[in-house]
Short mmCIF file of C-alpha atoms (C1' of nucleotides) in Angstrom, two decimals:
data_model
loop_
_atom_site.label_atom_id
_atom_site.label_comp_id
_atom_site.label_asym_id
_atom_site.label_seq_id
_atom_site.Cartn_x
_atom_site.Cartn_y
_atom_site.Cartn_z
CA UNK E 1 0.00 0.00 0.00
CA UNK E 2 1.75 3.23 -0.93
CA UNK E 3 2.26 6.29 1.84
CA UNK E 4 -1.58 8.06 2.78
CA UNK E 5 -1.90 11.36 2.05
CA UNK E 6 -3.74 12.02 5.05
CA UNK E 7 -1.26 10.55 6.80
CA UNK E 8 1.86 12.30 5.40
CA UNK E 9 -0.74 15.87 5.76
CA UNK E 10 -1.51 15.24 9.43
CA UNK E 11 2.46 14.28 10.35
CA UNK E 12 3.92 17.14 8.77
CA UNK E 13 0.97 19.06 10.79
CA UNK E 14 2.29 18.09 13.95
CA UNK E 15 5.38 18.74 13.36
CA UNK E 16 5.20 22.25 11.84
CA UNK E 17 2.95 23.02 14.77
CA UNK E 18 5.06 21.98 16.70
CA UNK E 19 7.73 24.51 15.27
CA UNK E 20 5.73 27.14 15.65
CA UNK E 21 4.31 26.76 19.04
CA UNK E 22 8.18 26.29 19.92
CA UNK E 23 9.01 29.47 18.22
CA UNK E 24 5.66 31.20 20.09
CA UNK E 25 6.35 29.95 23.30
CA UNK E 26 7.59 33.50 24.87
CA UNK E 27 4.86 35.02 23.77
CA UNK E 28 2.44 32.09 25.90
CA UNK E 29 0.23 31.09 23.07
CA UNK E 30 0.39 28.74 20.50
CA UNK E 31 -0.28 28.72 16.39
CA UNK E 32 -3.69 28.28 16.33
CA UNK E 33 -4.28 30.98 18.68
CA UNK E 34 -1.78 33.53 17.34
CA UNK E 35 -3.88 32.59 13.99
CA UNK E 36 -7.12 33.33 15.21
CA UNK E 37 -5.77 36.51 16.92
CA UNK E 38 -4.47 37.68 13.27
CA UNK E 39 -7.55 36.89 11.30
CA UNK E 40 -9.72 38.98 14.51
CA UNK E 41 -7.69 41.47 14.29
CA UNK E 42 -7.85 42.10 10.06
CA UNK E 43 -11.75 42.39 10.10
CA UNK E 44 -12.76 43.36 13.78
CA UNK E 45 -15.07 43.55 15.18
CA UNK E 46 -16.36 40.05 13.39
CA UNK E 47 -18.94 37.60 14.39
CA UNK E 48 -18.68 34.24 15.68
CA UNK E 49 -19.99 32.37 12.27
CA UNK E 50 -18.21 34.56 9.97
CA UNK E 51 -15.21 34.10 11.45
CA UNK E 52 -15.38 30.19 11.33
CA UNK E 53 -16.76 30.68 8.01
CA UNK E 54 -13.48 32.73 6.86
CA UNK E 55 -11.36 30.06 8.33
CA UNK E 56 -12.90 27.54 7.62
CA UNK E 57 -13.33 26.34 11.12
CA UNK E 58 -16.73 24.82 12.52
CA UNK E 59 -18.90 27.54 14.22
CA UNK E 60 -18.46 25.45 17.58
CA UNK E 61 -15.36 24.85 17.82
CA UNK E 62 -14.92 28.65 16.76
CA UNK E 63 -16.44 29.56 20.26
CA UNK E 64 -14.39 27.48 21.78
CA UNK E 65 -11.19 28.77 20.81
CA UNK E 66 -12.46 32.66 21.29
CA UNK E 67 -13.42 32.20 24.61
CA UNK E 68 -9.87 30.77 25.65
CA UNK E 69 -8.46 33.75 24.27
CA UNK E 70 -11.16 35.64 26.13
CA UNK E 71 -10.02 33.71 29.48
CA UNK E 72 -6.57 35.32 28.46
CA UNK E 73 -7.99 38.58 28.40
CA UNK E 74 -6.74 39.12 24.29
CA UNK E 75 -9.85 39.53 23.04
CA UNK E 76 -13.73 40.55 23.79
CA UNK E 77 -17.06 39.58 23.06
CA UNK E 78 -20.21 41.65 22.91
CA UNK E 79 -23.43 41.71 20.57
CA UNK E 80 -24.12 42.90 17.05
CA UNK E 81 -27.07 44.85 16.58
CA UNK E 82 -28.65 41.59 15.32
CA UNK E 83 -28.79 40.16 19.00
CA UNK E 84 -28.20 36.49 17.95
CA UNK E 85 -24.49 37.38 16.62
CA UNK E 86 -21.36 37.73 19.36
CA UNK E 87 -18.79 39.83 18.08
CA UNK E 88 -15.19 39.94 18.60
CA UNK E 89 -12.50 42.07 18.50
CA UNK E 90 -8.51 42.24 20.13
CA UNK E 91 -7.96 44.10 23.64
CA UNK E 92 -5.13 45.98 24.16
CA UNK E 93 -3.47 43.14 25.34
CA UNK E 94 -3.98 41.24 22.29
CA UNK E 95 -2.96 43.68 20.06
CA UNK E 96 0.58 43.84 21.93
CA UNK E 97 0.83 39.80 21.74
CA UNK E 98 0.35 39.80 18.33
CA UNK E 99 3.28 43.26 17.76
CA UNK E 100 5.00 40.90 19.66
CA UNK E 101 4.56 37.56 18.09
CA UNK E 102 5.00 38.91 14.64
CA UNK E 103 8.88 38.59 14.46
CA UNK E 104 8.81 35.45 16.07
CA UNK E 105 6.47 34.30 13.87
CA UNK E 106 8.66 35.12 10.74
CA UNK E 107 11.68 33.33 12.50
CA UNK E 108 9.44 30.15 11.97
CA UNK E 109 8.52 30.94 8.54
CA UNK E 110 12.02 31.39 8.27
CA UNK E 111 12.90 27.99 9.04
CA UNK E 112 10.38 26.43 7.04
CA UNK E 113 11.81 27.99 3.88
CA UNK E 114 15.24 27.48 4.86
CA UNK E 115 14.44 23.81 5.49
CA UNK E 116 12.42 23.45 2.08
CA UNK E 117 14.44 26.13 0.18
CA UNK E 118 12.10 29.09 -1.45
CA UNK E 119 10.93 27.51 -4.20
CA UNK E 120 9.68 24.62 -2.76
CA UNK E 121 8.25 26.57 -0.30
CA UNK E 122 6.13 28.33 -2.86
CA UNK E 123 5.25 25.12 -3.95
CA UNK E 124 3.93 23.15 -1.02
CA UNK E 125 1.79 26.95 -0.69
CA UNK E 126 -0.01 26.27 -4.17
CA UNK E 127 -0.29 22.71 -3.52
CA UNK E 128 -1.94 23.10 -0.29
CA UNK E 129 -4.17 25.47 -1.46
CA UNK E 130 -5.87 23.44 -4.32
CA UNK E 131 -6.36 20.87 -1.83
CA UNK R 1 1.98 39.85 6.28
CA UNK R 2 2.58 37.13 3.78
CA UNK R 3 0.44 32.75 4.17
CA UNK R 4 1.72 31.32 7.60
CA UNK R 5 3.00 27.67 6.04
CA UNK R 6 1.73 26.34 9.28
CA UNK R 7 -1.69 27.94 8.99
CA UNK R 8 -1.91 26.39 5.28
CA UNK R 9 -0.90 22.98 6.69
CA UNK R 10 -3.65 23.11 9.11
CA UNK R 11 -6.20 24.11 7.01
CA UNK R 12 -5.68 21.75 4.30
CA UNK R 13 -5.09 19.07 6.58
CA UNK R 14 -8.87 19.76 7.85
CA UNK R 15 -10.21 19.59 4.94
CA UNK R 16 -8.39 16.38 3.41
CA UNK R 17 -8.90 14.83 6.60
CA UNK R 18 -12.66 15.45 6.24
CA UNK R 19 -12.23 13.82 2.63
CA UNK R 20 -10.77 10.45 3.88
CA UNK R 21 -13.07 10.20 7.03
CA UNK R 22 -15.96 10.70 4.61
CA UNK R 23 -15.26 7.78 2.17
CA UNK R 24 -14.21 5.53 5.73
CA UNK R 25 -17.79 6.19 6.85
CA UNK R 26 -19.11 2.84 5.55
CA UNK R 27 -17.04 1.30 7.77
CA UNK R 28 -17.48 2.98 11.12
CA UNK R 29 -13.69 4.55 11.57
CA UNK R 30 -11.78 7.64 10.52
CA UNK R 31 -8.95 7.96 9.10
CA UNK R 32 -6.64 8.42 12.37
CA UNK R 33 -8.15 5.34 13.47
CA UNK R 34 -7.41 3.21 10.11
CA UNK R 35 -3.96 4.10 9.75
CA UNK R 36 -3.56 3.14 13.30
CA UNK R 37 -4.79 -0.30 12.81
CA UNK R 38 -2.31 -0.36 9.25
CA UNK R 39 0.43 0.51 11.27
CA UNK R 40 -0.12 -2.25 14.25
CA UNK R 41 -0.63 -5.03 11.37
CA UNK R 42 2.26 -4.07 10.05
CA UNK R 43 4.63 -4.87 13.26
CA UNK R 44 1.89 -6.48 15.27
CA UNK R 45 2.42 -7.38 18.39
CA UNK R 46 3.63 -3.79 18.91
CA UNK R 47 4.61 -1.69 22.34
CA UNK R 48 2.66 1.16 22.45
CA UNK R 49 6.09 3.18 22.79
CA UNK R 50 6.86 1.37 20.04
CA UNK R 51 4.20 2.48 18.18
CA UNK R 52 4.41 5.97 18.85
CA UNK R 53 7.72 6.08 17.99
CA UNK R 54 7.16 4.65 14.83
CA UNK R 55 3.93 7.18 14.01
CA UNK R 56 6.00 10.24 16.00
CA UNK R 57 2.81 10.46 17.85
CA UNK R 58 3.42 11.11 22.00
CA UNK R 59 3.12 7.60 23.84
CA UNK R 60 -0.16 8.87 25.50
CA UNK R 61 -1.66 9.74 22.66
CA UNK R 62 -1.15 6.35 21.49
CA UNK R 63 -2.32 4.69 24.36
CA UNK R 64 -5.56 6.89 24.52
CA UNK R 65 -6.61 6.34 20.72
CA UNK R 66 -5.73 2.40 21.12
CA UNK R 67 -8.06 2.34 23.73
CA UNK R 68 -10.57 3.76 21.69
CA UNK R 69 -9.86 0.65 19.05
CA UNK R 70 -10.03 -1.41 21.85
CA UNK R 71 -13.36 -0.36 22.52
CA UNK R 72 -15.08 -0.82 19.43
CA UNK R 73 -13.28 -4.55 19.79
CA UNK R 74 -10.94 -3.62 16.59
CA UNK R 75 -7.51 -4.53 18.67
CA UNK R 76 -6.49 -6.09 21.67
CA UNK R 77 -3.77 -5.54 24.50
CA UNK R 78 -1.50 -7.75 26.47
CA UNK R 79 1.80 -7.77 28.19
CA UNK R 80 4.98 -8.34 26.58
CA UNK R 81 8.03 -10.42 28.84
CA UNK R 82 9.14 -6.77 29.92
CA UNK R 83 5.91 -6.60 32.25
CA UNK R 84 6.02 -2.77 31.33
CA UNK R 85 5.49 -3.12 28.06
CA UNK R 86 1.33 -3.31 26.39
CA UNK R 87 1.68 -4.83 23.45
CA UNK R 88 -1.46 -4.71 20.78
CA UNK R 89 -2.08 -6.81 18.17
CA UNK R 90 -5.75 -6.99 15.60
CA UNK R 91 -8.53 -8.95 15.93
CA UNK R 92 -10.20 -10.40 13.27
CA UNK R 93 -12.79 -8.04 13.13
CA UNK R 94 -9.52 -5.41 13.34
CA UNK R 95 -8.08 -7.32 10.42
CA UNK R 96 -11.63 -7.29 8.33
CA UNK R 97 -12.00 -3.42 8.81
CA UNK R 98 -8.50 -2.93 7.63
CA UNK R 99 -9.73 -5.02 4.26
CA UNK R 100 -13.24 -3.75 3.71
CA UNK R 101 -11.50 -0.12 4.59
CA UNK R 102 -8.79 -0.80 1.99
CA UNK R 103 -10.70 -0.24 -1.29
CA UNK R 104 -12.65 2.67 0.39
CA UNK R 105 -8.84 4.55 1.30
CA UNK R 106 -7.86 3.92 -2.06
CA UNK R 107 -11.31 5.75 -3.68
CA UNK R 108 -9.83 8.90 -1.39
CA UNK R 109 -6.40 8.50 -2.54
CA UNK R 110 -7.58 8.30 -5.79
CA UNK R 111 -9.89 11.55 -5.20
CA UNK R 112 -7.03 13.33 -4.15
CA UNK R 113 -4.35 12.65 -7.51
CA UNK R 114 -7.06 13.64 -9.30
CA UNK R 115 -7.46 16.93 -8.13
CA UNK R 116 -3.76 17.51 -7.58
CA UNK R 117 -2.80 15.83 -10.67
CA UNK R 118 0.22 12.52 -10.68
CA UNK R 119 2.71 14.56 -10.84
CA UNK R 120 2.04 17.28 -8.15
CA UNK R 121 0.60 14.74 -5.66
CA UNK R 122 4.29 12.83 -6.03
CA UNK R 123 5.56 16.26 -5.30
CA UNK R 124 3.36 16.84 -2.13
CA UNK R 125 4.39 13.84 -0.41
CA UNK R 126 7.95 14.77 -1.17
CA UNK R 127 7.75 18.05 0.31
CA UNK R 128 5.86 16.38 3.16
CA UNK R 129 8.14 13.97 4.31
CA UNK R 130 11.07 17.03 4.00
CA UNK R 131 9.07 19.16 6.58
"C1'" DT D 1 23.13 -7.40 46.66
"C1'" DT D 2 21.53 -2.90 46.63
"C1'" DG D 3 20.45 1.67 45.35
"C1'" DA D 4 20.17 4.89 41.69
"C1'" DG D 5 18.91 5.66 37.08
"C1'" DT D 6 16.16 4.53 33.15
"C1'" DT D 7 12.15 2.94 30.81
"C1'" DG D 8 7.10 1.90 29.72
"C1'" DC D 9 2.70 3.08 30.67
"C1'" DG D 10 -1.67 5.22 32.14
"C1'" DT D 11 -3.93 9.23 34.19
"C1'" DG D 12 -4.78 14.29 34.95
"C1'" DT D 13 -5.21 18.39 32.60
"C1'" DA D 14 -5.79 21.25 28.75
"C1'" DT D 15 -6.46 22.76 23.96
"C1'" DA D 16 -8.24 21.65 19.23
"C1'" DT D 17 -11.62 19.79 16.42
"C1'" DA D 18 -16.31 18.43 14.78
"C1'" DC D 19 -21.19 16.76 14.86
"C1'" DA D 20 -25.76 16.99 17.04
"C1'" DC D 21 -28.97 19.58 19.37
"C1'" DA D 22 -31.74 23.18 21.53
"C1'" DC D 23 -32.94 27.86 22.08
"C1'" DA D 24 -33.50 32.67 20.82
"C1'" DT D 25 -33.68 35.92 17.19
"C1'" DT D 26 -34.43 37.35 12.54
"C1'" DA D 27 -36.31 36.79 7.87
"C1'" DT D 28 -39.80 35.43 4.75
"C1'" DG D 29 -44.10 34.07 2.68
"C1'" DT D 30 -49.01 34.17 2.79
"C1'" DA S 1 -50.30 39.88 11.46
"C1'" DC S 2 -48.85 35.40 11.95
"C1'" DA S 3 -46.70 31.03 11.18
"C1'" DT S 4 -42.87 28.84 9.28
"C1'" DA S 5 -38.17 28.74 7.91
"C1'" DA S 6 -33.65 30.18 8.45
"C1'" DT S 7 -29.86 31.83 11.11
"C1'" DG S 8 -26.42 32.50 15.05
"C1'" DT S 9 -24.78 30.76 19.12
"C1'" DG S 10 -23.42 27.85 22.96
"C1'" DT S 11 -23.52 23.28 25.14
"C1'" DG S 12 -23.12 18.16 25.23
"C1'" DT S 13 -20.46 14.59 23.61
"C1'" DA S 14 -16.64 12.51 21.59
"C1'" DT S 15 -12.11 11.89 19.42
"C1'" DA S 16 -7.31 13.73 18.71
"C1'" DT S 17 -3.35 15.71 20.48
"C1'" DA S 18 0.40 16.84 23.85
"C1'" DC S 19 2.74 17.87 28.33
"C1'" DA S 20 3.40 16.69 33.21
"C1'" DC S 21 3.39 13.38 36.61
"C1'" DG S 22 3.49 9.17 39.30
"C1'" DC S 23 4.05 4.29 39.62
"C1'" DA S 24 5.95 -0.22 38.55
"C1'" DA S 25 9.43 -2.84 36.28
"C1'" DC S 26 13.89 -3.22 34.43
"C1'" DT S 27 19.01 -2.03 33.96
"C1'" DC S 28 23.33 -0.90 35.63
"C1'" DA S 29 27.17 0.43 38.51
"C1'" DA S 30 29.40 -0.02 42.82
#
DNA sequence: TTGAGTTGCGTGTATATACACACATTATGT
DNA sequence: ACATAATGTGTGTATATACACGCAACTCAA
């Protein structure tokens, strides 16, 4: 049987995460949080369902994730004027986490393209984004 | 600020996840679970250290997501002669998923060099297994 | 032979992820 | 105006993942 995919997607997964949470670490939070904080932060304040629908992350699990950063104090909920929706936005605090996680951010980006080499690294880019 | 590799890895590795749990429906177990029970048949009887050494997944891991398989009677557990050591092996019913499943895993791998293409899906699970 | 060090494992804790469900609010059709 | 349908959210449940920790068994050096 020859090598899965899947497999070979979610290994390389862990391990890049891995990288990055590493590289995150003084900052206290890990990829996908530092993620979620960057994509609040480019269209706040955003709902709970567009954000998951941006990201293409499942509404629940969405809420989830906010309200950890909420327990953090880096972001805040409150309601739209359509009183179903919770909107989000950064705090203070989260806007200095992410000023602060942005270089060390790079330095992982930096690894992964010294590790791959820049033109591969613009490859595996296209090729996971037609997946 | 310029596509977080990680970020892409994570997304796409929802998504194709999603993909190969889909077509493993028929037979009750995703695709972390399958390529679980491939990798014990492969070595079987098999530490669970072993194992996660093998999959680079952390020994606990490994011992919680066996015990799922375990649960839906798929494996079983024993000791080895190092009295430390669980070893698991398949059952037959673990050994029937695996060959019902088989045909199903290949319709997703199939799916997927398809929409990459031969040559670009070779060229994913090179850059993969460089990461 | 014995004590220290190492190893294998399972549990506690926590985050990440997704599906199902229920409830409240809004939108729509008649 | 009202009933139905749709929408947004949070919770329950479950699996996946990883780190820390404690315990039992094994190894090794003195």
């Amino acid at each position: 049987m020859s090598r899965c995919y899947c497999a070979l997607l979610r290994k390389a997964t862990r391990r890049v995460t891995s990288l990055y949470d590493d590289a995150l670490q003084p900052i206290g939070i890990n990829l996908a949080q530092f993620s979620l904080l960057r994509h609040i932060e480019r269209d706040e304040p955003i709902s709970m369902t567009e954000l998951g629908r941006k990201i293409e992350l499942e509404r629940s699990t969405v809420s989830r994730n906010v309200k950890v950063l909420e327990g953090m104090g880096l972001v805040e909920t409150g309601s739209g004027k359509d009183q179903r929706e919770a909107v989000v936005e950064l705090t203070e605090n989260g806007r200095r986490i992410l000023e602060d996680g942005a270089p060390l951010w790079q330095g992982a980006q930096d690894r992964i393209e010294a590790r791959l080499g820049t033109d591969a690294a613009a490859q595996l880019k296209e090729l996971l984004q037609t997946l």
